[in-house]
Tab-separated table of C-alpha atoms in Angstrom:
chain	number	residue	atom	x	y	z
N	1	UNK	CA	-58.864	12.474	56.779
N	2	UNK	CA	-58.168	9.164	55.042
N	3	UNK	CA	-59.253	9.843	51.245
N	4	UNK	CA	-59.373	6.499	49.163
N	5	UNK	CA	-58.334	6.909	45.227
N	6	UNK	CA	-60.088	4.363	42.829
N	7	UNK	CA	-58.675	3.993	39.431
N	8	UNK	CA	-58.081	1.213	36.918
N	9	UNK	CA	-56.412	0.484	33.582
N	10	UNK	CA	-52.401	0.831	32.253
N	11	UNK	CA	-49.883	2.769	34.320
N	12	UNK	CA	-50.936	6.199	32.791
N	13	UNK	CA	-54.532	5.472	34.011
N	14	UNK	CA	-52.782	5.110	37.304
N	15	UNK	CA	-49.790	7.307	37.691
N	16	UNK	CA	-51.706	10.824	37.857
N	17	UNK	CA	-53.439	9.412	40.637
N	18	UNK	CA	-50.436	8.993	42.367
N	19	UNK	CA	-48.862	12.400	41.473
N	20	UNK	CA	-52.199	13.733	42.991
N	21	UNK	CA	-52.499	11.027	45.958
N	22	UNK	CA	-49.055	12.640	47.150
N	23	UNK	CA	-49.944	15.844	46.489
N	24	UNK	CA	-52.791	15.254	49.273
N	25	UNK	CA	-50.455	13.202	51.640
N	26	UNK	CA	-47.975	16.453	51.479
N	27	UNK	CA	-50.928	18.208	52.517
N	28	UNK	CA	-51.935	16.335	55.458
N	29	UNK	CA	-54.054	13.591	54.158
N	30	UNK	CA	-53.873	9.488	54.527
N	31	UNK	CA	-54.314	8.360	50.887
N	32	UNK	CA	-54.513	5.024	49.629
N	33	UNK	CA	-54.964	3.902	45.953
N	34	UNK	CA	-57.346	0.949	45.082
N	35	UNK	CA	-56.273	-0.666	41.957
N	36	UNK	CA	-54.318	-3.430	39.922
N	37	UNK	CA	-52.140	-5.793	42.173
N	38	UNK	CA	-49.739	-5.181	39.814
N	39	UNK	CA	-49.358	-1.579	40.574
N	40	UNK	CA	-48.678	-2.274	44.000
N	41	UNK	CA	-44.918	-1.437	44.117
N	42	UNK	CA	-44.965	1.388	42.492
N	43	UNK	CA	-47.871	2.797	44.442
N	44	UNK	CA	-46.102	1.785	47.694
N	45	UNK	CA	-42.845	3.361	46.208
N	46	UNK	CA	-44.032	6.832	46.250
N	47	UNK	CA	-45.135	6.291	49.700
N	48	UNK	CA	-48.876	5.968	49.148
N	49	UNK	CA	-51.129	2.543	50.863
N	50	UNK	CA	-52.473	0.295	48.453
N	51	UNK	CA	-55.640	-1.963	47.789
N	52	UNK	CA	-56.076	-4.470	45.200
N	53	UNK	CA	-58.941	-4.245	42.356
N	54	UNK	CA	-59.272	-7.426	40.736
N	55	UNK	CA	-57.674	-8.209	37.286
N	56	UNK	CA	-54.251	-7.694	35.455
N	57	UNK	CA	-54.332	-4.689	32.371
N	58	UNK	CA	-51.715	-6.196	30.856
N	59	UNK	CA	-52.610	-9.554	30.775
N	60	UNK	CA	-55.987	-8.370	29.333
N	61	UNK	CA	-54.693	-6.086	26.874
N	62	UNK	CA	-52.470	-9.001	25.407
N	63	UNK	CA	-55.212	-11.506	25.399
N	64	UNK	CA	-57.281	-12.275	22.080
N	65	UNK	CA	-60.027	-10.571	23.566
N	66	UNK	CA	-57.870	-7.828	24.746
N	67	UNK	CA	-56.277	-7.303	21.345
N	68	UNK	CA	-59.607	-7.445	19.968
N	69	UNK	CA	-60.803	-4.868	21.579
N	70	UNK	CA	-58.114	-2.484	20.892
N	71	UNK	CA	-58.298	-2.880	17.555
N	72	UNK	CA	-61.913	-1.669	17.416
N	73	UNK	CA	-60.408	2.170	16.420
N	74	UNK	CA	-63.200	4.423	16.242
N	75	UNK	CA	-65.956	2.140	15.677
N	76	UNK	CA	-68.594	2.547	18.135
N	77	UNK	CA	-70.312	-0.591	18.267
N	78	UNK	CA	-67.356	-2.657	18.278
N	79	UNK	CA	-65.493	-1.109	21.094
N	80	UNK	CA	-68.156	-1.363	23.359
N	81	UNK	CA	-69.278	-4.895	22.925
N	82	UNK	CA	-65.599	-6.062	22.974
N	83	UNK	CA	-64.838	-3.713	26.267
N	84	UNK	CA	-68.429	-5.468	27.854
N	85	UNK	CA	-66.888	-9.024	26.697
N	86	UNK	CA	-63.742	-7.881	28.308
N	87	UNK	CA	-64.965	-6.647	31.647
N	88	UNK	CA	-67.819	-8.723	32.356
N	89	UNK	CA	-66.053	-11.298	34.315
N	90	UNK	CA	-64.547	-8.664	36.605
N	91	UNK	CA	-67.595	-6.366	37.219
N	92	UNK	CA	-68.850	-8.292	40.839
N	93	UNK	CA	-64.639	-8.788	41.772
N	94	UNK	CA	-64.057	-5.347	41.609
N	95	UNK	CA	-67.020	-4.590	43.079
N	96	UNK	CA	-66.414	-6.199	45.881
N	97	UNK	CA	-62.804	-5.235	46.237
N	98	UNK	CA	-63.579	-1.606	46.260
N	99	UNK	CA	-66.532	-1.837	48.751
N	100	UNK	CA	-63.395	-3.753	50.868
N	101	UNK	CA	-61.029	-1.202	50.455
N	102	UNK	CA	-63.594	1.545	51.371
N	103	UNK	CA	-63.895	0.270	55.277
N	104	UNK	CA	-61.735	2.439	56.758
N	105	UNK	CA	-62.363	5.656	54.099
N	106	UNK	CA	-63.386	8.946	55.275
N	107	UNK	CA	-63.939	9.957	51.384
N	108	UNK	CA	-63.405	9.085	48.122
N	109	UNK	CA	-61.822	9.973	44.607
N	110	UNK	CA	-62.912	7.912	41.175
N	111	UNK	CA	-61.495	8.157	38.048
N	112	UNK	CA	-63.685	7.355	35.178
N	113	UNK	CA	-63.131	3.698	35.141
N	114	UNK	CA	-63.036	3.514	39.352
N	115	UNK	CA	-67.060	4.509	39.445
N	116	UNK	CA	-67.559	1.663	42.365
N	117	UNK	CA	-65.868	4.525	44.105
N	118	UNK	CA	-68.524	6.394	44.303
N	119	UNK	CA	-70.908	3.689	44.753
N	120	UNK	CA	-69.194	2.771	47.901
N	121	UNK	CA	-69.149	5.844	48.752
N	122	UNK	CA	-73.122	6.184	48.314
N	123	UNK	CA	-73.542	3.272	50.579
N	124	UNK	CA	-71.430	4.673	53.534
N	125	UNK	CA	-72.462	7.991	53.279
N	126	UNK	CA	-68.930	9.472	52.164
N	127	UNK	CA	-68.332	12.059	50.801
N	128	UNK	CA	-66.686	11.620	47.339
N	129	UNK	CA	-65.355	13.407	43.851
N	130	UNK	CA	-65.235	11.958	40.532
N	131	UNK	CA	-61.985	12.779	38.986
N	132	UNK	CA	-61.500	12.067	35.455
N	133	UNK	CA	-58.353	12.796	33.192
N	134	UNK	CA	-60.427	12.916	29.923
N	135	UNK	CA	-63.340	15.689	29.446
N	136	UNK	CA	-66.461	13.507	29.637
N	137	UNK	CA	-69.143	15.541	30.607
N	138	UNK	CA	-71.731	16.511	28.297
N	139	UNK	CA	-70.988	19.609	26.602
N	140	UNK	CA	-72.259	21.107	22.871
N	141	UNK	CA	-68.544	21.930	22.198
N	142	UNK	CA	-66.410	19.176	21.843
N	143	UNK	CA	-67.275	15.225	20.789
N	144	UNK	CA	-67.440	12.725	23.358
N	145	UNK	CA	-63.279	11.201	23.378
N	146	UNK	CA	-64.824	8.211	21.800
N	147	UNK	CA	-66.376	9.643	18.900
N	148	UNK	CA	-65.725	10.698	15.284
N	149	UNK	CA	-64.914	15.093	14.847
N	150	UNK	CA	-67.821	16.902	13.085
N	151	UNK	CA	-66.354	18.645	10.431
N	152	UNK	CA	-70.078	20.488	9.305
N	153	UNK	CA	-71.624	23.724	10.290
N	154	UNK	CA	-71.154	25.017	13.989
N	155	UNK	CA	-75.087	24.660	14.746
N	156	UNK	CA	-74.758	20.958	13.185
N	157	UNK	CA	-71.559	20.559	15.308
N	158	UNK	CA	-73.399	21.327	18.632
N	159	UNK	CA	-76.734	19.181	18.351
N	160	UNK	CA	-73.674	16.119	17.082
N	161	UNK	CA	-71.669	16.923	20.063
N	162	UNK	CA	-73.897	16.373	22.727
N	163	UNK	CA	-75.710	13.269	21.094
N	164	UNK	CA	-72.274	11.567	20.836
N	165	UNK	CA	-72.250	12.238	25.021
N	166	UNK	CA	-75.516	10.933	25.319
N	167	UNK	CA	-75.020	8.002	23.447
N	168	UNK	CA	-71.751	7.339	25.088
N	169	UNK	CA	-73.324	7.062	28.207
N	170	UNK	CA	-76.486	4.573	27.213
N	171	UNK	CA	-73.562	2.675	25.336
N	172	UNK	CA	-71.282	2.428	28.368
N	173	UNK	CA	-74.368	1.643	30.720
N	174	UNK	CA	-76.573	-0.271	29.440
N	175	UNK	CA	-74.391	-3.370	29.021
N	176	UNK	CA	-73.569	-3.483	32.754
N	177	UNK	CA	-76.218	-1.631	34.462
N	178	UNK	CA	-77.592	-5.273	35.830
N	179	UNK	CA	-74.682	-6.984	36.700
N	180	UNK	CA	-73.719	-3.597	38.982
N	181	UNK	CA	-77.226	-3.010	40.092
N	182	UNK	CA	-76.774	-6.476	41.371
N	183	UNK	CA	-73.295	-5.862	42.936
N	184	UNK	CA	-74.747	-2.778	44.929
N	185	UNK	CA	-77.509	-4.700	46.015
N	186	UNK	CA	-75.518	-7.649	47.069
N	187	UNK	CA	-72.415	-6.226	48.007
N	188	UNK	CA	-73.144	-3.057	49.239
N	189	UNK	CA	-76.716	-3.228	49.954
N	190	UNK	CA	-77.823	-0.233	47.583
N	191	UNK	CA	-81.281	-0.118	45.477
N	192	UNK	CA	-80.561	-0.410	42.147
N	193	UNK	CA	-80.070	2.250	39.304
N	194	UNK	CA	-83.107	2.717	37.118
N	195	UNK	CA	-82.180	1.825	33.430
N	196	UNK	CA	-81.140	5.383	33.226
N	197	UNK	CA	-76.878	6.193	32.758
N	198	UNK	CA	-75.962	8.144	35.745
N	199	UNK	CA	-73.456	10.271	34.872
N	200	UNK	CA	-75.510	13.542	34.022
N	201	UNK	CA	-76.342	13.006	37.995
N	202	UNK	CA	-72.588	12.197	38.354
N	203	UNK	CA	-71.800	15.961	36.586
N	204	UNK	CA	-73.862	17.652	39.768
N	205	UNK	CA	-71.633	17.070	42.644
N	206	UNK	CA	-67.799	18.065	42.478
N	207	UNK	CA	-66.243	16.872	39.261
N	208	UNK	CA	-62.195	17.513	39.199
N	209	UNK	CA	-60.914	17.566	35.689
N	210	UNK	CA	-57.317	16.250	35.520
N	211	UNK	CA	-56.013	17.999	32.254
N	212	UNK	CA	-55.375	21.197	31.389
N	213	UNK	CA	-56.932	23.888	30.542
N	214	UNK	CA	-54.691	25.151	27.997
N	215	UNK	CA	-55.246	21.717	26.418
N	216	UNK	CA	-58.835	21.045	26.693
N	217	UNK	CA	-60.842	24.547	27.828
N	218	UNK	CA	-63.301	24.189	29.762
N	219	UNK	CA	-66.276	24.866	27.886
N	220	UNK	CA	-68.901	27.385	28.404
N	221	UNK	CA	-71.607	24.871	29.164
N	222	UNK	CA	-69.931	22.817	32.139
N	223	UNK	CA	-71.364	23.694	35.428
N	224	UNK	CA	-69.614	26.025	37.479
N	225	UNK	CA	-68.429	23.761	40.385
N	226	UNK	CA	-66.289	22.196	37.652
N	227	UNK	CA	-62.449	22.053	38.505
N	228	UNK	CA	-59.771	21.655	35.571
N	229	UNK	CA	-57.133	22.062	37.589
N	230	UNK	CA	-54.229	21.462	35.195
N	231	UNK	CA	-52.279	17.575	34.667
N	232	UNK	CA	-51.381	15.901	37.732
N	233	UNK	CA	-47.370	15.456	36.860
N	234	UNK	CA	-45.281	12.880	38.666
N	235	UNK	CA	-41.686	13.993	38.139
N	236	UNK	CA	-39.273	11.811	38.321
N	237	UNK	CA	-36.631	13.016	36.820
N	238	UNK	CA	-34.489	14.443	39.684
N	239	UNK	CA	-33.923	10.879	41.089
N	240	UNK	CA	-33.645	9.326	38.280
N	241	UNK	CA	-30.480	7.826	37.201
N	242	UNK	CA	-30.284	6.298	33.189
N	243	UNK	CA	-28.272	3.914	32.456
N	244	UNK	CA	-24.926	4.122	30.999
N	245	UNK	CA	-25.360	3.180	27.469
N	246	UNK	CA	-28.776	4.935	27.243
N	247	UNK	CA	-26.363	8.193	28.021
N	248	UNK	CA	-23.891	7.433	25.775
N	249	UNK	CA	-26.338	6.805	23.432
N	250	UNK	CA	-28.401	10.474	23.807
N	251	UNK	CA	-24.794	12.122	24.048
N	252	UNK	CA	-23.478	10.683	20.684
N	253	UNK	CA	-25.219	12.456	18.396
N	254	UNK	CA	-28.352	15.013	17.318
N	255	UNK	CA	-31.557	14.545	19.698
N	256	UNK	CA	-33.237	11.479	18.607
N	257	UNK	CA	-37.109	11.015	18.241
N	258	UNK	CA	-38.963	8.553	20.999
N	259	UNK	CA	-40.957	6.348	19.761
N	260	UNK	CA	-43.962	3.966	21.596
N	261	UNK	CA	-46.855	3.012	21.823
N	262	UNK	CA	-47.533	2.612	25.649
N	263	UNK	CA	-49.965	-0.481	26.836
N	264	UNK	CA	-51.108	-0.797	23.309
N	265	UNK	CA	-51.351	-4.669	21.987
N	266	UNK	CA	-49.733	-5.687	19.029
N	267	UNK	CA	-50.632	-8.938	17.099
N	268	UNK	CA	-47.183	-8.385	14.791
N	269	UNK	CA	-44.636	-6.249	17.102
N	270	UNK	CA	-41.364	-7.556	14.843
N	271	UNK	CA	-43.465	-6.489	11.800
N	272	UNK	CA	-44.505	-2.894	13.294
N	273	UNK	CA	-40.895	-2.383	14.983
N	274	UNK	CA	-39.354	-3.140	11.939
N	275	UNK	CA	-41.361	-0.477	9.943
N	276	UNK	CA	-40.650	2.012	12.558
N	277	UNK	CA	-36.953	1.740	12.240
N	278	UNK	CA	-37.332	1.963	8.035
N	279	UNK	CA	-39.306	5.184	8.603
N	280	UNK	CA	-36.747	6.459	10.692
N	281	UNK	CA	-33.602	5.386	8.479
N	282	UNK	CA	-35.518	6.791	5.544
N	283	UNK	CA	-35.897	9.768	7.351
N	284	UNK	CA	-32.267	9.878	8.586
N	285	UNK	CA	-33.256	10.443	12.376
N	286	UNK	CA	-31.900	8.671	15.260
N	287	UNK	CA	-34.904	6.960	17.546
N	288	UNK	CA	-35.307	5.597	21.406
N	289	UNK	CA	-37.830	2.621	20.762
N	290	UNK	CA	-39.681	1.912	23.389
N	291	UNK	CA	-40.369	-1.756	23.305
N	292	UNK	CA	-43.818	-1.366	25.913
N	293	UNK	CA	-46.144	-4.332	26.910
N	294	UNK	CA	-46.620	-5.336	23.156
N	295	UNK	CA	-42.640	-6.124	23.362
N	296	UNK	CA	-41.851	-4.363	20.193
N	297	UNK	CA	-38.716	-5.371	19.181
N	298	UNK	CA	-37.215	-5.277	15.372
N	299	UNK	CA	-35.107	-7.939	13.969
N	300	UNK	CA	-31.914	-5.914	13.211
N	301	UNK	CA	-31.280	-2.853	15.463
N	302	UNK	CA	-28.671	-0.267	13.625
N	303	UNK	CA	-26.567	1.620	16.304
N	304	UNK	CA	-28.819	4.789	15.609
N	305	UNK	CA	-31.518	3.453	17.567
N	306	UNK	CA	-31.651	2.723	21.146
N	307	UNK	CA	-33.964	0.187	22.739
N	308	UNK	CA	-35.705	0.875	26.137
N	309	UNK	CA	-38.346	-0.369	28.321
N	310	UNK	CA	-39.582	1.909	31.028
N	311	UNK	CA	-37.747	5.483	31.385
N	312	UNK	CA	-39.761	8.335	33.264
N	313	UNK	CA	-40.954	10.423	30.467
N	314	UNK	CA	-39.992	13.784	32.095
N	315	UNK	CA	-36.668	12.612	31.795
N	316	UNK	CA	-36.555	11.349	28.365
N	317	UNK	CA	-39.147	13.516	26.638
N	318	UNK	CA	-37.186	16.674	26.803
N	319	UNK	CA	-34.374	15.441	25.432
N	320	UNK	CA	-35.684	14.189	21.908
N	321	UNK	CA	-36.317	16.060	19.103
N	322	UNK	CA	-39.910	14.694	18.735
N	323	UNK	CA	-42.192	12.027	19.383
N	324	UNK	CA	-44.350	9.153	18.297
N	325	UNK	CA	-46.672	8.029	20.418
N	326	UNK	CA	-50.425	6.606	21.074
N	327	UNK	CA	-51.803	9.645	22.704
N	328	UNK	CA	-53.386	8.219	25.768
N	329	UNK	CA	-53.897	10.798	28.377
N	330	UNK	CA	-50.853	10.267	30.354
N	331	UNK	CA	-48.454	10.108	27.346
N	332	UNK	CA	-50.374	12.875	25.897
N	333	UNK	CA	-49.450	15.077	28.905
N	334	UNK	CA	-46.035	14.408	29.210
N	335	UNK	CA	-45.024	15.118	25.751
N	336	UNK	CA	-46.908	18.344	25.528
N	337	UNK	CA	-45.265	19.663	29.015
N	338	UNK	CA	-41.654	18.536	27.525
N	339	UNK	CA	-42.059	20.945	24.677
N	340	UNK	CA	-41.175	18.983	21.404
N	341	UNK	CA	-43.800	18.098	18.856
N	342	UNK	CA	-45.545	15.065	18.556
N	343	UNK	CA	-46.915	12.660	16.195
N	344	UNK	CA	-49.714	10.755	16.680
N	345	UNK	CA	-50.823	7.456	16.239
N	346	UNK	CA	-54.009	6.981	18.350
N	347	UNK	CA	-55.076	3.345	18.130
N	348	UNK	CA	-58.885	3.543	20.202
N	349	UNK	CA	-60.916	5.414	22.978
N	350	UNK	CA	-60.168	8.332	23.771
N	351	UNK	CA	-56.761	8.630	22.095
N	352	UNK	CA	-57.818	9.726	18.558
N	353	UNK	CA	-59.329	13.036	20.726
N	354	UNK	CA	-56.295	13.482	22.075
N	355	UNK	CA	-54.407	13.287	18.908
N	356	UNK	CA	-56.843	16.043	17.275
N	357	UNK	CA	-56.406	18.582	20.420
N	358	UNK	CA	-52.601	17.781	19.440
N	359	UNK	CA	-52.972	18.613	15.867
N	360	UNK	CA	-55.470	21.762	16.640
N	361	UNK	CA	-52.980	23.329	19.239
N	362	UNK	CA	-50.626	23.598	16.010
N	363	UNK	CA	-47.669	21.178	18.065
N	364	UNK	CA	-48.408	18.146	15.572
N	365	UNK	CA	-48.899	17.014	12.500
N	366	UNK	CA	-52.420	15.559	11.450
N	367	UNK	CA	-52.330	12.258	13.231
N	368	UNK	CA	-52.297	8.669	11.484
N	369	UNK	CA	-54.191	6.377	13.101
N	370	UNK	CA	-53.170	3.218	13.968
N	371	UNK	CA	-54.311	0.967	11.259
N	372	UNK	CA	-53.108	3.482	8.647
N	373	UNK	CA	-49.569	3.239	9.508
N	374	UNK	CA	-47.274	2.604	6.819
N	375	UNK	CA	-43.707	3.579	6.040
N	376	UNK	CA	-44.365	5.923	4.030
N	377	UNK	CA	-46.639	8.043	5.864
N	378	UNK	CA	-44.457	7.408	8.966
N	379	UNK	CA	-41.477	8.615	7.325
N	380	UNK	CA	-43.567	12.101	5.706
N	381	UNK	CA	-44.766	13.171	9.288
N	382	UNK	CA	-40.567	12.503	10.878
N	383	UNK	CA	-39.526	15.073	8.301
N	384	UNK	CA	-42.085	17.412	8.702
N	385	UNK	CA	-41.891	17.636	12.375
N	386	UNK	CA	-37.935	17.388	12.618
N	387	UNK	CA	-37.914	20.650	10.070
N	388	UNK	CA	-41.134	22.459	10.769
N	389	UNK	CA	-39.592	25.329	13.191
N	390	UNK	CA	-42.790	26.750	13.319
N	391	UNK	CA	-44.501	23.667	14.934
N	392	UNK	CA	-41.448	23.436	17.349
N	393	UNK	CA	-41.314	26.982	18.549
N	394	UNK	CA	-45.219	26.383	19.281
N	395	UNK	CA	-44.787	22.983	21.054
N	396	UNK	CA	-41.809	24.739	23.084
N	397	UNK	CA	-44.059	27.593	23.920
N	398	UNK	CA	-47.013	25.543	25.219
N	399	UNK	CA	-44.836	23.063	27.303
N	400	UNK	CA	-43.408	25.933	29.002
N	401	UNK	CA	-46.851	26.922	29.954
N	402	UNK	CA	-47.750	23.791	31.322
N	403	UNK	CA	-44.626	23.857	33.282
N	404	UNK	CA	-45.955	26.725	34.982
N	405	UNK	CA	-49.453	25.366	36.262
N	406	UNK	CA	-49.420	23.882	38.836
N	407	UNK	CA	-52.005	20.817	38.576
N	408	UNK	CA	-51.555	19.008	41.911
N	409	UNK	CA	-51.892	21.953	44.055
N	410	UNK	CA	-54.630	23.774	42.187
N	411	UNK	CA	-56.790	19.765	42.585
N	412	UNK	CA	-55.736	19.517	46.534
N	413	UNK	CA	-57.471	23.198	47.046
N	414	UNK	CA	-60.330	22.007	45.500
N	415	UNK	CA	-60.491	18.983	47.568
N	416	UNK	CA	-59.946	20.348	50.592
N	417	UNK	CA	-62.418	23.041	50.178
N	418	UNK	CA	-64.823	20.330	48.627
N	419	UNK	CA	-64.536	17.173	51.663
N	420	UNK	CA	-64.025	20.817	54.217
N	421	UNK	CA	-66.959	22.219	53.063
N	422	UNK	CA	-69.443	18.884	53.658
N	423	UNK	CA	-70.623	20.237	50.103
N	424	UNK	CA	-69.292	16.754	48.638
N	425	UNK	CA	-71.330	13.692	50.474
N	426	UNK	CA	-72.331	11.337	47.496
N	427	UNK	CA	-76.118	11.200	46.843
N	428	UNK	CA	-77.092	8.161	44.787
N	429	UNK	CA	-78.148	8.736	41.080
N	430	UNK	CA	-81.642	7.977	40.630
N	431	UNK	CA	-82.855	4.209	41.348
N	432	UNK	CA	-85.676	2.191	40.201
N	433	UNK	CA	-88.027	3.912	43.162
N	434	UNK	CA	-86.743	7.322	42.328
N	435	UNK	CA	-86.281	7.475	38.250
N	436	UNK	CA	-89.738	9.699	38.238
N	437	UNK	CA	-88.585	12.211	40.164
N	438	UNK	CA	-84.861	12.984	38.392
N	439	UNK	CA	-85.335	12.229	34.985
């Protein structure tokens, strides 16, 4: 079976669908990943085929618009009128890339933002998973990952909760629902979606959560078919080889603390590196900076901090003392498996939920979001993670507990018992001649 996996955004949007795209290849299956040309080496490194999805992340993320958009933080109406003004000019591209890339599929696997997966799939009759690595389906006990905590009464909590899903979902459709309505019809030949977001419908065939349970449990209101089948890890360290000086470096002294912010933009990096390093010298830790696509990069660097650019987490993570990071997903996972505690600094989306689940599994501080950064507070959250053995014994616990799930194979069982089963074929969400009879 030839299984096509559609996903989109920075490399941690991407690399758990290559962790799990091997997975299935070690099982048997052909897999190829549609996505950013950019991504195409390191897809094709790890063995897997590739197709290209129009559009380059980081050129986006960088650009006014892109930075723009990022800096939204938890303001609703912002972030989705600057993601629409973003994506617009891309919707009919990628479209039509992944209807190309779908020719030769026998079934599908979308990620959140790779939903013309399962449009494609709708059109040729495939069958076809959605695969998320944040919890977005509708559920009375946790916030949608793009909205504010409710910090009232349970009962008050519940009725929130599954408004801010329902309201994610008009927010995320409405703005594009005619320009893809007009790609299926001229691109795939599909009738179009009624005005109605279809992700409730998406929530009734297979849905395989890529996170873990420990992190996020699964609710008691999900559907049953629901798979959270633990984080879909590619390890790397085993063949990876560090450079001299960054060995030297680790061996020289106490465990430093990593600090990065991933794919996150950054309209003053010298300004925010060089606050980084006070906090740290105040604090009297050592640090790995990581520079990432904002190019962070201070204007003195002391010999008690190392620079890098891209190191394989699994390596590096174990080996600090703690971390400071953005909490997206993939970041997220890979500093609770390695076991040391982590601060957070969640600039948009879905990071600020991350950064709570962080804070409420006890292995983190309370996070500081990115636009309340300062020195100071910076500096606070160092010491209290570097000395708080309590917070360290529980981060150590939980990443050896994630260590011990086994993500990739639990998600190929499911699939194979899913696209085996012929329980999976893709049935479109309702359409303008349908809408009456599946509200």
């Amino acid at each position: 079976m030839r299984i096509l996996i559609v996903t989109l955004g920075s490399r941690g949007d991407i690399q758990p669908y290559v962790a799990l795209g091997k997975g299935l290849q070690a099982a048997g299956y052909a897999v190829k990943i549609a996505t950013h040309r950019p991504f195409e080496a390191f897809v094709r490194r790890h063995g897997l085929d590739f197709a290209p999805v129009a559009s380059d992340p980081r050129e986006e993320l960088l650009s006014q618009r892109g930075q723009a958009w990022v800096g939204s933080g938890q303001n609703p109406v912002r972030f989705f009128y600057r993601f629409y003004k973003l994506s617009v000019p891309y919707i009919e591209q990628m479209m039509r890339d992944v209807w190309k890339a779908a020719q030769d599929a026998d079934a599908v696997i979308a990620a959140i933002l790779g939903l013309a997966g399962l449009n494609a799939a709708e059109a040729r009759r495939l069958p076809a998973i959605f695969a998320p690595v944040q919890p977005v389906l509708r559920t009375r006990f946790y916030p949608s990952v793009a909205a504010p905590e409710c910090r009232k009464a349970a009962f008050i909590c519940r009725r929130y909760n599954l408004l801010t899903h329902i309201a994610w979902e008009y927010a995320f459709w409405l703005p594009f629902h005619r320009l893809i309505n007009r790609a299926r019809r001229d691109i795939m030949g599909l009738p179009p979606y009624s005005w109605k977001p279809p992700f409730a419908h998406i929530a009734r065939g297979p849905v395989l959560n890529g996170f873990s349970p420990l992190v996020v449990p699964p609710p008691p209101d999900w559907p049953p078919h629901v798979c959270t089948s633990g984080y879909w890890f590619l390890l790397e360290a085993d063949t990876y080889t560090p450079p001299a000086d960054l060995d030297a470096f680790l061996a020289d002294g106490p465990p430093p603390v990593y600090i990065g912010f991933g794919s996150m933009p950054d309209p003053n990096p010298e300004q925010t590196a060089n606050m980084v390093l006070d906090a740290v010298q105040r604090a009297g830790v050592r640090a790995v900076l990581a520079r990432g696509w904002a190019g962070l990069q201070p204007h003195d660097v002391p010999d008690t901090v190392f620079l890098v650019d891209e190191v394989p987490h699994d390596w590096l993570f174990p080996r600090m003392a703690a971390l400071v990071h953005h909490c997206g997903a993939g970041t997220t996972a890979a500093g609770l498996r390695a076991g040391v505690p982590t601060i957070g600094v969640p600039h948009f989306a879905d990071q600020p939920f991350w950064a709570r689940r962080i804070q409420a599994l006890g292995v983190g501080p309370r996070p500081i979001p990115r636009q309340h950064l300062t020195t100071d507070r910076l500096t606070a959250a160092l010491l209290h993670v570097v000395h708080n053995q309590t917070m360290r014994d529980a981060a150590a616990h939980l990443g050896e507990q994630i260590r011990a799930e086994d993500g990739v194979g639990r998600a190929v069982a499911y699939i194979r018992e899913q696209f085996g089963a012929g329980r999976a074929f893709w049935q479109s969400a309702p359409t303008l001649a349908t809408q009456g009879a599946d509200a």
